[in-house]
Every structure is written in C-alpha cells, then in structure tokens.
C-alpha cells in the first residue's frame, strides 16, 4: 500500500470522524437553541403575565376603598337601603370606570345577609341570595375584611374586589368590583403575538350560566378551555391536560410548545384556571432537520470525492467549519445581547447547597450597575442582600420553585440607600431561577422632592391668599386705630398730672397700641418682615425680652414654671429685624410656659451649628454656619395630627381671645422665612423643642452700643407748612391736630389731584402722603406727579400698610421716609425732625 493511499485513507477517516463530530455538535447546538428559545418565551410569558396582573387588576383594590372615602353619599344611600338614590350616586362613577376600561363590568352592593341590594349593570334584579355563588361576599360579611381574587360568575371568570362598607361606624354590607378576566388574555396576545387562550376547571366553568364568550371545549384532567373559534385550540387532542409539564403537541403538521400558567387564583390563593400560550416551534425543528440533512449530504460528498480532490476538499472543509463556528457565535451573541440589554437588572440563579440557597450564574449590565461590583458570577445571592432580607427572599424563591409560578418581590430597602421594587422571580424548566429587579432610589428621591415642592407651593399660595385679605383688613384697622392711639396722646398733653381723666385715656391709648400690635402680627404673616435689618447678637435679644415688662409679667403669671438659659458665648451675629426676632422669642416662650400646664421647666439654649447640605435641602437653604436658638419645654407635647398645621394662621388649640389670636406661630414661621432661616420642631410626650436656625454673619461678635435715651420733650417744628394728603376726613383731622401740637402749620387735601392743584399754587415745606387712597391717584403717583413740576419737593409717606413695592418706589424717587399707621406723637415728631434736620 502506497504512502499516498495511506494518507488518503487516513485523511478520509479523519474527515469522516471530524464530520461526525461536527454533525453531533451542530445537532446539539440546535437542540440547545430550541430549548433556549422555549425558555426565553416561557420567561417572557411569566414576566409579562406578572406585570399585567399587577397593573391591570391591583389598582382596583385601592380604588374601591378611595371611592367609599371620597364619595360619602354612596355609603349613606347604601345604609338606608335607598336603591334609587344609590343607583343615581354610583352611576356616573360606574360609567366612568367602564369608559376607562371596557373589561370593567361589575359594581354590586350586597347586604350583610348575603342578598344583593343593587347591581349597576342589572338594577332591576335584586334581593337574590348569594350564599352559594359568592364565597368572597360571604367571607367579607362574616369578618368585615376586604378580599380580592378570581371567581367564576354567571357571566364567566372575573377578577373581583370585595370591600366592607361602614357607615357611622356600623357595618352595612359589602361593595364589589368585577373586571372580566379575558382582559389579561387580550393584552397578553398583543404583547407576545402568539395564540393564547384561558382554561378553567370544568366544575368552576359550570357556574357560568350566562356566558357569552366563544365556544368552550373540555380537555383532559377535568379542565375546559375557551377556543375563541380558533382552529388551533379546537384541534387539541381530548387527552391534552393544561397542567401537564413540557406539553408539546402536533397540530396540522406543525409542532407547538404549550405554556400553561395557573394565574387565575381565588381569594384563598387556590388555582381555578389559567392561561395557555402556543409557541410554534416548527421553524426551529425544520431548521434543525435541514441542518442535519445538509451535513449528511456534505459528509457523503466529501468522503466520496476524497481520493480525487483530497487537498481541495480539505481546504473547503476548513472554510465551511469556520463559517459554522461563526454562525454559532453570532447566535450565542444575539441571545447574550438580549439578556445584557434588558433595562431591568436580571440575575440567572442556580440552586446551590442547602434548600433555598442559590448561586448567581450570570448577571446583565443593569444588575452590575445596581450592585456596582465588577463580577457577579459564582457569588451567593445572599451576598447582595442585608441579612434581615435574605429569609424572606429564600421563602419567595422556594415557593416559586415548588409551585412553578412566578412570584413578586415586595419593595424593601437595600444597602447603600438603594431601594428595590417591582422585583419578580420565576422558575425555568432547567431548575434555574430568573430574578428581575430595579433600583428606584433616584425615582423615590425625585418623588419625595416633588411632594415637598407641592407642599411648599400650597403653603405659599395659602399665605398669598391670606396676605390679600390681611393687607386690606390691616389698612382699614390701622386707620381706625389712629384715633385710639393719637387722640388720647393729644388729650394727655393738655391734662394736668392730677387729672382723674389721665388713667382712662392712658387705658384707651394702651388698648389701641395692643390692637395695633395684633395688626402688625397680621401684616407680618401676610406680607413678611418689611423693616430694615441690622447685625445683632441673639443672646442680647433673649436677655432684653427676659428683663422686659412682658417677660416679668409672664413669669409672674406662671410662678411654678422655671425658666433657665444655656446661652453659648462668642456667638456670631445674625442679620435681623430685632423687633421681629424679639416677637418670635416672646411667642415661643409664651407658648412653652402655657404648654407646661402650670408646673414645669422651660429652657432656652443658643449655639453655633454647622448645618450639612442634606439637612438644609428640604427647606432649600444653603449649607454653612448657623446660629441655633432652641426653646424647650417639658409639657405633654404636640399631637401628631397637629404638627403639620401649627404654623398656619389662626390654627390654634388654645382658646382664641383668651390665650392668643392664632397668629403666634404663623408670625414665627413668616419671620424665620423672611430671615432665610430654618425651623425644626421636635415633639414627644415628654416635651416640645422649637429650633430656629439663622445664617451667621461672617464678622466679629457685636459689641453693645449705648443709645441715647429719648428726650422728655417731643421734637417740635418751627412753623413749617405741611400739606397733608389723605382721602379719609377722620385721618386728616387726627393728623392735623398732631401736626399743630408739634408746632407745624397744616393744610389738607382729600385726593392726589387736589394736592397737585394746591402745589401748583403754593410751595410747601413737606408733603405728608397717605399711600392708598380710594379714588384717583395713590400717594406714590401723587408724589411722582408733583416731583415732575417741583423736583425738590420733599415728602414723607404715611400708610396703614406695611412697607410695600409702591412705598419702595416712592422712596427710590426721593421720598424722605416711611411711617406706618397708627403713628404716635413721638414717632411723627421724630420722623418730621429727621426730615427737617440740617
């Protein structure tokens, strides 16, 4: 035998061996490919079905509860048994639900004795006994608990939600929603683009006496399925059982893999039916058969022609093998990309060791991004979850494996602040498990921020509405109070010290000043702090209030309440309106004394605090150094339901008129807000602490300044001529008398137009302008008009409003100052003296 023959025989044998091995590998590849596609389809069905049930039916559990809360007319009509009224109240909602979801059909009202009061779709049929046909209704009437689940009715399978109904704390019956179960089937067929139907146990389906769906066919195992006039389901063999595993059938020269999921479970979690999806695997089998035929023919051709074309055939064979390897790699890459590019995190798990323990076989890119390690393979699943979560997760995995049914993983907190939700686990035929989950920590944070922004917007809108009301009320009240404050002061100047009328007049004046203080609080809430700010030390403000007449009166009023201070030294100053901050201190200390209920301890603390960004973010402040003022009492605390409302105007648990006006904490909130500060309230049964944070100034602590005492005598004028402009006769009379008493000459005008005409005829040393006038030009417009003709004309603004944009505009145009009504004789004299001082 020649060497050439030996070589030819050896190469032929080698080619035959390689061809056989390659053929075997090719067949194995296609077998795995078919199995993989079946598993992918099965996984897609599981995931799609779980999501459909979660989002198609579960919302109705909350919606029936919310309906009973927001529509109290329905329980009221239900309680009286007024069927007509109940029908009228529920009909608009029933129609809206049907329009929203055509599968929605049932809205029933059942009495506690299991008889029907009203069917919205059939209102003329009532009083029938449901004891034998509505087990969910019977159970709810027994224990008054809500239930949901699938149930077979006269009109076919429904997903039912039964909720107990109470009226005035009395149980009056149950309300029921019903959605046709075929809704899931219709959505599933569109999502998968595969034939699908539903099946039920024949005993359950017998209850559907009024069913109007497509024909029903009985199959093996005591089950029936809806064919929907589809020949594919009508040709299933009679012995076919939906609950059998690995169902593969041949219909019309085609092979199908039948995926059956028992998703229709009643309120006791017992399966009454499910869905069935037919996966056509004929193209996959044909592809495998064609592959085998091609390789057999190729091997015979190669062996037959090896002698003649050995070397050429060898080269062609190598090229063919390379092409097949490339095709295999492309197929594997295609399925790998499908797994990797899923938007949700996906873990492929395989059982390991003890029951319920799993090892991560693979994880896609989304899972790597959530978990952040570079490698997930071969790690135990427990390594990704906190110990307190592993037990529940093992139970879910074990339950899914035993029942061969997908299970939903409830939301829970993960490590590093991550929150996982919409998780699901489902088993594969191989015994492996697929775990899908998402990281929604960022979404949760955005939702929290949205709610906070909505809350702040609602509060701002509420304060703006109150501001519109309070501004007008305060203006009118200040004009009225001018008489109570100013006239007594003018009369007191003319009375001797021993006059018996001095005390009544002083009482009238003090009452007017107290009323003016309430109006000032109202304006603070409505318009904010409108006075200028200066650098101040919070400790000095606290000490000033403690030593004031109001502070002493408060301690005398509550002699058994101890007031202690823990004031930090070397506090940085803050920029504030001292009078408003002292008002805040007074309101909070007064509340703390009253909360102590006669006996207790009130503590005032100050400190310098460095606040981080996350602490300031909720109130949109910047991180940095703040001065903290804390006022703590050991009273019974603030009820939880009151904490969200304590800063609202007129919201008070105290007796209005006796203990306060309901504006105290509203003034606190408005003042701190205007000072770019933060408020924190901590309250328990052992006491309440209000913490106020003010931005610290970057400068040395303030040193107290000596201020000259007010002179005993009022600053007097020297006969300067003043034009008083006010649209109210009473205000012109009051202010004119005050100006004359201060040594000035006065002329008055009732409108801006009249003042403009007088200024054209005569020169005045000063204009005293009311800002808001009922008709014609307001004070600011009057001043601007007169300034056009007399550029050097001086003016002083006098108004019942707080300083506003109009006042600021007049001051910017050259007005000398602003005084707020009601004004005292000393305030008016001092303001005029500053204008006329050289």
Tab-separated table of N, CA, C and O in Angstrom, residues 31-141:
chain	number	residue	atom	x	y	z
A	31	UNK	N	-30.396	21.815	19.236
A	31	UNK	CA	-31.240	21.350	20.340
A	31	UNK	C	-31.219	22.348	21.493
A	31	UNK	O	-32.256	22.709	22.065
A	32	UNK	N	-30.005	22.796	21.832
A	32	UNK	CA	-29.901	23.805	22.899
A	32	UNK	C	-30.558	25.117	22.491
A	32	UNK	O	-31.170	25.817	23.311
A	33	UNK	N	-30.424	25.437	21.183
A	33	UNK	CA	-31.017	26.672	20.680
A	33	UNK	C	-32.538	26.633	20.835
A	33	UNK	O	-33.168	27.612	21.273
A	34	UNK	N	-33.122	25.487	20.505
A	34	UNK	CA	-34.580	25.346	20.636
A	34	UNK	C	-34.988	25.452	22.100
A	34	UNK	O	-35.947	26.155	22.456
A	35	UNK	N	-34.238	24.737	22.960
A	35	UNK	CA	-34.560	24.784	24.381
A	35	UNK	C	-34.400	26.200	24.945
A	35	UNK	O	-35.205	26.646	25.776
A	36	UNK	N	-33.368	26.888	24.493
A	36	UNK	CA	-33.146	28.257	24.973
A	36	UNK	C	-34.285	29.187	24.548
A	36	UNK	O	-34.764	30.005	25.342
A	37	UNK	N	-34.727	29.044	23.282
A	37	UNK	CA	-35.825	29.894	22.808
A	37	UNK	C	-37.113	29.581	23.551
A	37	UNK	O	-37.926	30.474	23.828
A	38	UNK	N	-37.326	28.300	23.883
A	38	UNK	CA	-38.509	27.925	24.657
A	38	UNK	C	-38.432	28.560	26.045
A	38	UNK	O	-39.412	29.097	26.571
A	39	UNK	N	-37.216	28.514	26.670
A	39	UNK	CA	-37.059	29.103	27.988
A	39	UNK	C	-37.245	30.619	27.947
A	39	UNK	O	-37.850	31.204	28.851
A	40	UNK	N	-36.706	31.252	26.890
A	40	UNK	CA	-36.867	32.700	26.773
A	40	UNK	C	-38.340	33.065	26.639
A	40	UNK	O	-38.839	34.002	27.271
A	41	UNK	N	-39.066	32.317	25.799
A	41	UNK	CA	-40.502	32.578	25.641
A	41	UNK	C	-41.234	32.367	26.959
A	41	UNK	O	-42.103	33.156	27.348
A	42	UNK	N	-40.857	31.258	27.640
A	42	UNK	CA	-41.503	30.976	28.925
A	42	UNK	C	-41.228	32.094	29.932
A	42	UNK	O	-42.129	32.541	30.655
A	43	UNK	N	-39.990	32.552	29.959
A	43	UNK	CA	-39.657	33.641	30.871
A	43	UNK	C	-40.400	34.921	30.505
A	43	UNK	O	-40.876	35.659	31.377
A	44	UNK	N	-40.520	35.191	29.210
A	44	UNK	CA	-41.235	36.387	28.774
A	44	UNK	C	-42.716	36.305	29.148
A	44	UNK	O	-43.318	37.296	29.573
A	45	UNK	N	-43.301	35.107	29.025
A	45	UNK	CA	-44.712	34.922	29.396
A	45	UNK	C	-44.884	35.165	30.891
A	45	UNK	O	-45.810	35.851	31.333
A	46	UNK	N	-43.975	34.569	31.690
A	46	UNK	CA	-44.059	34.743	33.141
A	46	UNK	C	-43.976	36.223	33.516
A	46	UNK	O	-44.795	36.728	34.302
A	47	UNK	N	-42.967	36.893	32.968
A	47	UNK	CA	-42.760	38.300	33.330
A	47	UNK	C	-43.919	39.169	32.862
A	47	UNK	O	-44.400	40.037	33.591
A	48	UNK	N	-44.370	38.944	31.608
A	48	UNK	CA	-45.471	39.754	31.070
A	48	UNK	C	-46.746	39.533	31.863
A	48	UNK	O	-47.464	40.478	32.205
A	49	UNK	N	-47.025	38.268	32.187
A	49	UNK	CA	-48.255	37.963	32.932
A	49	UNK	C	-48.224	38.586	34.323
A	49	UNK	O	-49.214	39.162	34.791
A	50	UNK	N	-47.090	38.452	34.983
A	50	UNK	CA	-46.988	39.037	36.323
A	50	UNK	C	-47.206	40.542	36.283
A	50	UNK	O	-47.908	41.107	37.122
A	51	UNK	N	-46.588	41.205	35.294
A	51	UNK	CA	-46.765	42.655	35.188
A	51	UNK	C	-48.188	43.038	34.840
A	51	UNK	O	-48.737	44.003	35.359
A	52	UNK	N	-48.820	42.262	33.935
A	52	UNK	CA	-50.189	42.580	33.541
A	52	UNK	C	-51.145	42.483	34.723
A	52	UNK	O	-52.003	43.344	34.924
A	53	UNK	N	-50.999	41.422	35.500
A	53	UNK	CA	-51.892	41.281	36.663
A	53	UNK	C	-51.655	42.400	37.670
A	53	UNK	O	-52.603	42.921	38.260
A	54	UNK	N	-50.383	42.743	37.857
A	54	UNK	CA	-50.056	43.767	38.846
A	54	UNK	C	-50.668	45.115	38.475
A	54	UNK	O	-51.207	45.821	39.322
A	55	UNK	N	-50.610	45.463	37.168
A	55	UNK	CA	-51.031	46.799	36.771
A	55	UNK	C	-52.450	46.844	36.206
A	55	UNK	O	-52.997	47.917	36.032
A	56	UNK	N	-53.055	45.661	35.870
A	56	UNK	CA	-54.406	45.651	35.326
A	56	UNK	C	-55.461	45.538	36.409
A	56	UNK	O	-56.535	46.111	36.303
A	57	UNK	N	-55.150	44.780	37.481
A	57	UNK	CA	-56.182	44.498	38.473
A	57	UNK	C	-55.912	45.120	39.836
A	57	UNK	O	-56.817	45.584	40.521
A	58	UNK	N	-54.661	45.100	40.268
A	58	UNK	CA	-54.369	45.533	41.638
A	58	UNK	C	-54.820	46.965	41.940
A	58	UNK	O	-55.235	47.249	43.066
A	59	UNK	N	-54.736	47.926	40.975
A	59	UNK	CA	-55.176	49.291	41.307
A	59	UNK	C	-56.620	49.367	41.784
A	59	UNK	O	-56.978	50.275	42.527
A	60	UNK	N	-57.472	48.393	41.366
A	60	UNK	CA	-58.877	48.473	41.770
A	60	UNK	C	-59.062	48.184	43.252
A	60	UNK	O	-60.096	48.522	43.824
A	61	UNK	N	-58.089	47.539	43.887
A	61	UNK	CA	-58.182	47.303	45.328
A	61	UNK	C	-58.179	48.637	46.075
A	61	UNK	O	-58.949	48.854	47.014
A	62	UNK	N	-57.290	49.564	45.638
A	62	UNK	CA	-57.237	50.887	46.278
A	62	UNK	C	-58.387	51.775	45.814
A	62	UNK	O	-58.904	52.579	46.570
A	63	UNK	N	-58.798	51.597	44.544
A	63	UNK	CA	-59.795	52.499	44.004
A	63	UNK	C	-61.162	52.313	44.669
A	63	UNK	O	-61.876	53.281	44.902
A	64	UNK	N	-61.520	51.057	45.007
A	64	UNK	CA	-62.820	50.839	45.661
A	64	UNK	C	-62.799	51.436	47.066
A	64	UNK	O	-63.781	51.991	47.536
A	65	UNK	N	-61.622	51.354	47.734
A	65	UNK	CA	-61.501	51.940	49.076
A	65	UNK	C	-61.571	53.462	48.996
A	65	UNK	O	-62.273	54.104	49.791
A	66	UNK	N	-60.835	54.064	48.020
A	66	UNK	CA	-60.843	55.527	47.878
A	66	UNK	C	-62.221	56.039	47.502
A	66	UNK	O	-62.633	57.119	47.928
A	67	UNK	N	-62.960	55.261	46.672
A	67	UNK	CA	-64.302	55.684	46.265
A	67	UNK	C	-65.207	55.844	47.476
A	67	UNK	O	-65.954	56.819	47.587
A	68	UNK	N	-65.145	54.889	48.422
A	68	UNK	CA	-66.002	54.964	49.610
A	68	UNK	C	-65.630	56.141	50.498
A	68	UNK	O	-66.470	56.655	51.241
A	69	UNK	N	-64.346	56.569	50.440
A	69	UNK	CA	-63.904	57.700	51.266
A	69	UNK	C	-64.295	59.027	50.661
A	69	UNK	O	-64.746	59.931	51.361
A	70	UNK	N	-64.079	59.190	49.332
A	70	UNK	CA	-64.311	60.493	48.692
A	70	UNK	C	-65.759	60.685	48.259
A	70	UNK	O	-66.144	61.784	47.894
A	71	UNK	N	-66.572	59.624	48.266
A	71	UNK	CA	-67.974	59.731	47.862
A	71	UNK	C	-68.849	59.239	49.008
A	71	UNK	O	-69.433	58.138	48.956
A	72	UNK	N	-68.939	59.985	50.131
A	72	UNK	CA	-69.716	59.512	51.293
A	72	UNK	C	-71.189	59.366	50.989
A	72	UNK	O	-71.907	58.718	51.730
A	73	UNK	N	-71.695	59.971	49.888
A	73	UNK	CA	-73.104	59.823	49.563
A	73	UNK	C	-73.462	58.363	49.263
A	73	UNK	O	-74.590	57.922	49.490
A	74	UNK	N	-72.499	57.595	48.741
A	74	UNK	CA	-72.772	56.191	48.403
A	74	UNK	C	-73.005	55.378	49.670
A	74	UNK	O	-74.013	54.668	49.777
A	75	UNK	N	-72.087	55.401	50.692
A	75	UNK	CA	-72.397	54.664	51.919
A	75	UNK	C	-73.685	55.142	52.584
A	75	UNK	O	-74.407	54.339	53.170
A	76	UNK	N	-73.982	56.443	52.486
A	76	UNK	CA	-75.195	56.955	53.120
A	76	UNK	C	-76.435	56.343	52.475
A	76	UNK	O	-77.355	55.901	53.165
A	77	UNK	N	-76.482	56.316	51.140
A	77	UNK	CA	-77.622	55.707	50.449
A	77	UNK	C	-77.657	54.203	50.682
A	77	UNK	O	-78.728	53.600	50.808
A	78	UNK	N	-76.489	53.577	50.720
A	78	UNK	CA	-76.400	52.127	50.977
A	78	UNK	C	-76.967	51.814	52.358
A	78	UNK	O	-77.710	50.841	52.555
A	79	UNK	N	-76.655	52.638	53.346
A	79	UNK	CA	-77.089	52.374	54.721
A	79	UNK	C	-78.607	52.433	54.849
A	79	UNK	O	-79.199	51.683	55.623
A	80	UNK	N	-79.256	53.344	54.091
A	80	UNK	CA	-80.717	53.468	54.187
A	80	UNK	C	-81.444	52.486	53.287
A	80	UNK	O	-82.669	52.388	53.353
A	81	UNK	N	-80.704	51.768	52.427
A	81	UNK	CA	-81.349	50.823	51.520
A	81	UNK	C	-82.091	51.515	50.387
A	81	UNK	O	-82.914	50.897	49.714
A	82	UNK	N	-81.762	52.806	50.164
A	82	UNK	CA	-82.431	53.570	49.096
A	82	UNK	C	-81.790	53.197	47.763
A	82	UNK	O	-80.783	53.763	47.364
A	83	UNK	N	-82.377	52.221	47.079
A	83	UNK	CA	-81.773	51.676	45.856
A	83	UNK	C	-81.692	52.737	44.747
A	83	UNK	O	-80.702	52.831	44.027
A	84	UNK	N	-82.752	53.521	44.603
A	84	UNK	CA	-82.773	54.521	43.529
A	84	UNK	C	-81.696	55.581	43.757
A	84	UNK	O	-80.960	55.944	42.837
A	85	UNK	N	-81.596	56.074	44.990
A	85	UNK	CA	-80.573	57.085	45.283
A	85	UNK	C	-79.166	56.511	45.135
A	85	UNK	O	-78.264	57.145	44.596
A	86	UNK	N	-79.003	55.256	45.601
A	86	UNK	CA	-77.701	54.604	45.471
A	86	UNK	C	-77.319	54.459	44.009
A	86	UNK	O	-76.176	54.688	43.607
A	87	UNK	N	-78.302	54.106	43.175
A	87	UNK	CA	-78.034	53.958	41.736
A	87	UNK	C	-77.638	55.300	41.124
A	87	UNK	O	-76.705	55.387	40.310
A	88	UNK	N	-78.362	56.376	41.525
A	88	UNK	CA	-78.051	57.707	40.970
A	88	UNK	C	-76.662	58.177	41.387
A	88	UNK	O	-75.928	58.763	40.590
A	89	UNK	N	-76.265	57.939	42.651
A	89	UNK	CA	-74.958	58.380	43.140
A	89	UNK	C	-73.820	57.591	42.481
A	89	UNK	O	-72.747	58.123	42.198
A	90	UNK	N	-74.022	56.272	42.272
A	90	UNK	CA	-72.935	55.421	41.775
A	90	UNK	C	-72.853	55.388	40.250
A	90	UNK	O	-71.815	55.007	39.704
A	91	UNK	N	-73.955	55.780	39.546
A	91	UNK	CA	-73.981	55.619	38.088
A	91	UNK	C	-72.881	56.397	37.376
A	91	UNK	O	-72.219	55.850	36.476
A	92	UNK	N	-72.622	57.697	37.708
A	92	UNK	CA	-71.536	58.401	36.987
A	92	UNK	C	-70.172	57.720	37.156
A	92	UNK	O	-69.388	57.645	36.207
A	93	UNK	N	-69.918	57.206	38.344
A	93	UNK	CA	-68.621	56.539	38.570
A	93	UNK	C	-68.567	55.218	37.797
A	93	UNK	O	-67.558	54.874	37.198
A	94	UNK	N	-69.685	54.494	37.798
A	94	UNK	CA	-69.739	53.222	37.079
A	94	UNK	C	-69.486	53.443	35.589
A	94	UNK	O	-68.724	52.720	34.944
A	95	UNK	N	-70.140	54.471	35.030
A	95	UNK	CA	-69.937	54.748	33.594
A	95	UNK	C	-68.503	55.170	33.296
A	95	UNK	O	-67.926	54.773	32.279
A	96	UNK	N	-67.933	55.960	34.211
A	96	UNK	CA	-66.546	56.390	34.003
A	96	UNK	C	-65.587	55.200	34.028
A	96	UNK	O	-64.642	55.120	33.236
A	97	UNK	N	-65.803	54.244	34.941
A	97	UNK	CA	-64.930	53.067	35.028
A	97	UNK	C	-65.050	52.209	33.775
A	97	UNK	O	-64.063	51.655	33.284
A	98	UNK	N	-66.279	52.054	33.226
A	98	UNK	CA	-66.467	51.268	32.004
A	98	UNK	C	-65.802	51.966	30.826
A	98	UNK	O	-65.166	51.336	29.972
A	99	UNK	N	-65.952	53.296	30.764
A	99	UNK	CA	-65.320	54.032	29.655
A	99	UNK	C	-63.802	53.946	29.733
A	99	UNK	O	-63.129	53.833	28.724
A	100	UNK	N	-63.297	53.977	30.957
A	100	UNK	CA	-61.842	53.861	31.149
A	100	UNK	C	-61.335	52.463	30.794
A	100	UNK	O	-60.273	52.304	30.216
A	101	UNK	N	-62.120	51.433	31.152
A	101	UNK	CA	-61.688	50.044	30.941
A	101	UNK	C	-62.903	49.243	30.495
A	101	UNK	O	-63.766	48.897	31.306
A	102	UNK	N	-63.035	48.912	29.192
A	102	UNK	CA	-64.203	48.167	28.706
A	102	UNK	C	-64.371	46.823	29.406
A	102	UNK	O	-65.459	46.267	29.404
A	103	UNK	N	-63.299	46.267	29.993
A	103	UNK	CA	-63.420	44.986	30.683
A	103	UNK	C	-64.080	45.138	32.048
A	103	UNK	O	-64.468	44.145	32.662
A	104	UNK	N	-64.192	46.355	32.549
A	104	UNK	CA	-64.864	46.574	33.837
A	104	UNK	C	-66.360	46.357	33.632
A	104	UNK	O	-66.984	46.911	32.729
A	105	UNK	N	-66.988	45.531	34.500
A	105	UNK	CA	-68.384	45.164	34.282
A	105	UNK	C	-69.214	45.226	35.557
A	105	UNK	O	-70.349	45.648	35.554
A	106	UNK	N	-68.642	44.800	36.669
A	106	UNK	CA	-69.437	44.570	37.883
A	106	UNK	C	-69.210	45.683	38.899
A	106	UNK	O	-68.079	46.019	39.218
A	107	UNK	N	-70.311	46.289	39.358
A	107	UNK	CA	-70.320	47.118	40.562
A	107	UNK	C	-71.577	46.730	41.330
A	107	UNK	O	-72.687	47.079	40.944
A	108	UNK	N	-71.392	45.935	42.408
A	108	UNK	CA	-72.505	45.397	43.179
A	108	UNK	C	-72.497	45.957	44.595
A	108	UNK	O	-71.444	46.299	45.137
A	109	UNK	N	-73.675	45.983	45.209
A	109	UNK	CA	-73.813	46.324	46.614
A	109	UNK	C	-74.584	45.197	47.296
A	109	UNK	O	-75.729	44.879	46.901
A	110	UNK	N	-73.954	44.525	48.288
A	110	UNK	CA	-74.535	43.351	48.942
A	110	UNK	C	-74.820	43.655	50.411
A	110	UNK	O	-74.025	44.274	51.106
A	111	UNK	N	-75.972	43.180	50.860
A	111	UNK	CA	-76.346	43.357	52.260
A	111	UNK	C	-75.556	42.400	53.151
A	111	UNK	O	-75.000	41.402	52.672
A	112	UNK	N	-75.548	42.637	54.474
A	112	UNK	CA	-74.841	41.730	55.389
A	112	UNK	C	-75.416	40.322	55.408
A	112	UNK	O	-74.750	39.374	55.806
A	113	UNK	N	-76.717	40.145	54.983
A	113	UNK	CA	-77.305	38.798	54.969
A	113	UNK	C	-77.051	38.081	53.650
A	113	UNK	O	-77.722	37.098	53.326
A	114	UNK	N	-76.065	38.572	52.846
A	114	UNK	CA	-75.640	37.939	51.594
A	114	UNK	C	-76.705	38.024	50.507
A	114	UNK	O	-76.725	37.204	49.577
A	115	UNK	N	-77.597	38.994	50.587
A	115	UNK	CA	-78.537	39.257	49.493
A	115	UNK	C	-78.100	40.521	48.783
A	115	UNK	O	-77.493	41.399	49.378
A	116	UNK	N	-78.429	40.596	47.501
A	116	UNK	CA	-77.992	41.741	46.706
A	116	UNK	C	-78.977	42.888	46.866
A	116	UNK	O	-80.197	42.691	46.862
A	117	UNK	N	-78.432	44.093	47.020
A	117	UNK	CA	-79.250	45.304	47.063
A	117	UNK	C	-79.313	45.963	45.688
A	117	UNK	O	-80.362	46.425	45.271
A	118	UNK	N	-78.166	45.989	44.967
A	118	UNK	CA	-78.146	46.684	43.671
A	118	UNK	C	-77.032	46.133	42.806
A	118	UNK	O	-75.907	45.945	43.277
A	119	UNK	N	-77.372	45.824	41.573
A	119	UNK	CA	-76.390	45.518	40.526
A	119	UNK	C	-76.436	46.678	39.529
A	119	UNK	O	-77.491	46.937	38.935
A	120	UNK	N	-75.328	47.368	39.351
A	120	UNK	CA	-75.319	48.546	38.470
A	120	UNK	C	-75.608	48.155	37.018
A	120	UNK	O	-76.236	48.915	36.289
A	121	UNK	N	-75.162	46.965	36.575
A	121	UNK	CA	-75.418	46.568	35.187
A	121	UNK	C	-76.801	45.958	35.001
A	121	UNK	O	-77.263	45.749	33.876
A	122	UNK	N	-77.466	45.616	36.114
A	122	UNK	CA	-78.790	44.997	36.054
A	122	UNK	C	-79.581	45.458	37.272
A	122	UNK	O	-79.845	44.693	38.199
A	123	UNK	N	-79.969	46.747	37.336
A	123	UNK	CA	-80.571	47.291	38.564
A	123	UNK	C	-81.929	46.701	38.906
A	123	UNK	O	-82.380	46.803	40.040
A	124	UNK	N	-82.616	46.075	37.928
A	124	UNK	CA	-83.938	45.517	38.201
A	124	UNK	C	-83.868	44.132	38.836
A	124	UNK	O	-84.903	43.555	39.181
A	125	UNK	N	-82.653	43.561	38.973
A	125	UNK	CA	-82.525	42.223	39.551
A	125	UNK	C	-81.826	42.351	40.905
A	125	UNK	O	-80.659	42.709	40.980
A	126	UNK	N	-82.589	42.082	41.984
A	126	UNK	CA	-82.025	42.255	43.320
A	126	UNK	C	-82.718	41.316	44.299
A	126	UNK	O	-83.631	40.563	43.940
A	127	UNK	N	-82.263	41.366	45.548
A	127	UNK	CA	-82.796	40.550	46.649
A	127	UNK	C	-82.523	39.069	46.486
A	127	UNK	O	-83.103	38.248	47.214
A	128	UNK	N	-81.653	38.649	45.526
A	128	UNK	CA	-81.353	37.224	45.389
A	128	UNK	C	-80.295	36.821	46.420
A	128	UNK	O	-79.491	37.637	46.852
A	129	UNK	N	-80.325	35.557	46.810
A	129	UNK	CA	-79.402	35.016	47.814
A	129	UNK	C	-78.085	34.631	47.142
A	129	UNK	O	-78.061	33.845	46.187
A	130	UNK	N	-76.961	35.208	47.647
A	130	UNK	CA	-75.641	34.976	47.056
A	130	UNK	C	-74.825	33.973	47.856
A	130	UNK	O	-73.632	33.793	47.601
A	131	UNK	N	-75.399	33.329	48.817
A	131	UNK	CA	-74.630	32.476	49.741
A	131	UNK	C	-73.890	31.364	49.019
A	131	UNK	O	-72.784	30.975	49.418
A	132	UNK	N	-74.475	30.838	47.926
A	132	UNK	CA	-73.863	29.697	47.253
A	132	UNK	C	-73.008	30.108	46.052
A	132	UNK	O	-72.275	29.275	45.523
A	133	UNK	N	-73.127	31.360	45.601
A	133	UNK	CA	-72.428	31.750	44.371
A	133	UNK	C	-71.370	32.818	44.600
A	133	UNK	O	-70.634	33.142	43.681
A	134	UNK	N	-71.306	33.447	45.772
A	134	UNK	CA	-70.322	34.488	46.049
A	134	UNK	C	-69.600	34.192	47.363
A	134	UNK	O	-69.847	34.814	48.400
A	135	UNK	N	-68.688	33.233	47.368
A	135	UNK	CA	-67.971	32.930	48.612
A	135	UNK	C	-67.172	34.124	49.141
A	135	UNK	O	-67.008	34.273	50.340
A	136	UNK	N	-66.663	34.981	48.236
A	136	UNK	CA	-65.916	36.150	48.696
A	136	UNK	C	-66.818	37.109	49.470
A	136	UNK	O	-66.437	37.672	50.505
A	137	UNK	N	-68.048	37.296	48.983
A	137	UNK	CA	-69.001	38.183	49.659
A	137	UNK	C	-69.377	37.603	51.020
A	137	UNK	O	-69.435	38.312	52.033
A	138	UNK	N	-69.608	36.300	51.061
A	138	UNK	CA	-69.977	35.653	52.324
A	138	UNK	C	-68.851	35.817	53.344
A	138	UNK	O	-69.085	36.148	54.511
A	139	UNK	N	-67.593	35.590	52.902
A	139	UNK	CA	-66.456	35.707	53.815
A	139	UNK	C	-66.305	37.136	54.336
A	139	UNK	O	-66.041	37.369	55.518
A	140	UNK	N	-66.465	38.128	53.453
A	140	UNK	CA	-66.346	39.532	53.881
A	140	UNK	C	-67.461	39.913	54.848
A	140	UNK	O	-67.240	40.627	55.830
A	141	UNK	N	-68.680	39.420	54.605
A	141	UNK	CA	-69.786	39.714	55.530
A	141	UNK	C	-69.558	39.064	56.891
A	141	UNK	O	-70.098	39.522	57.901
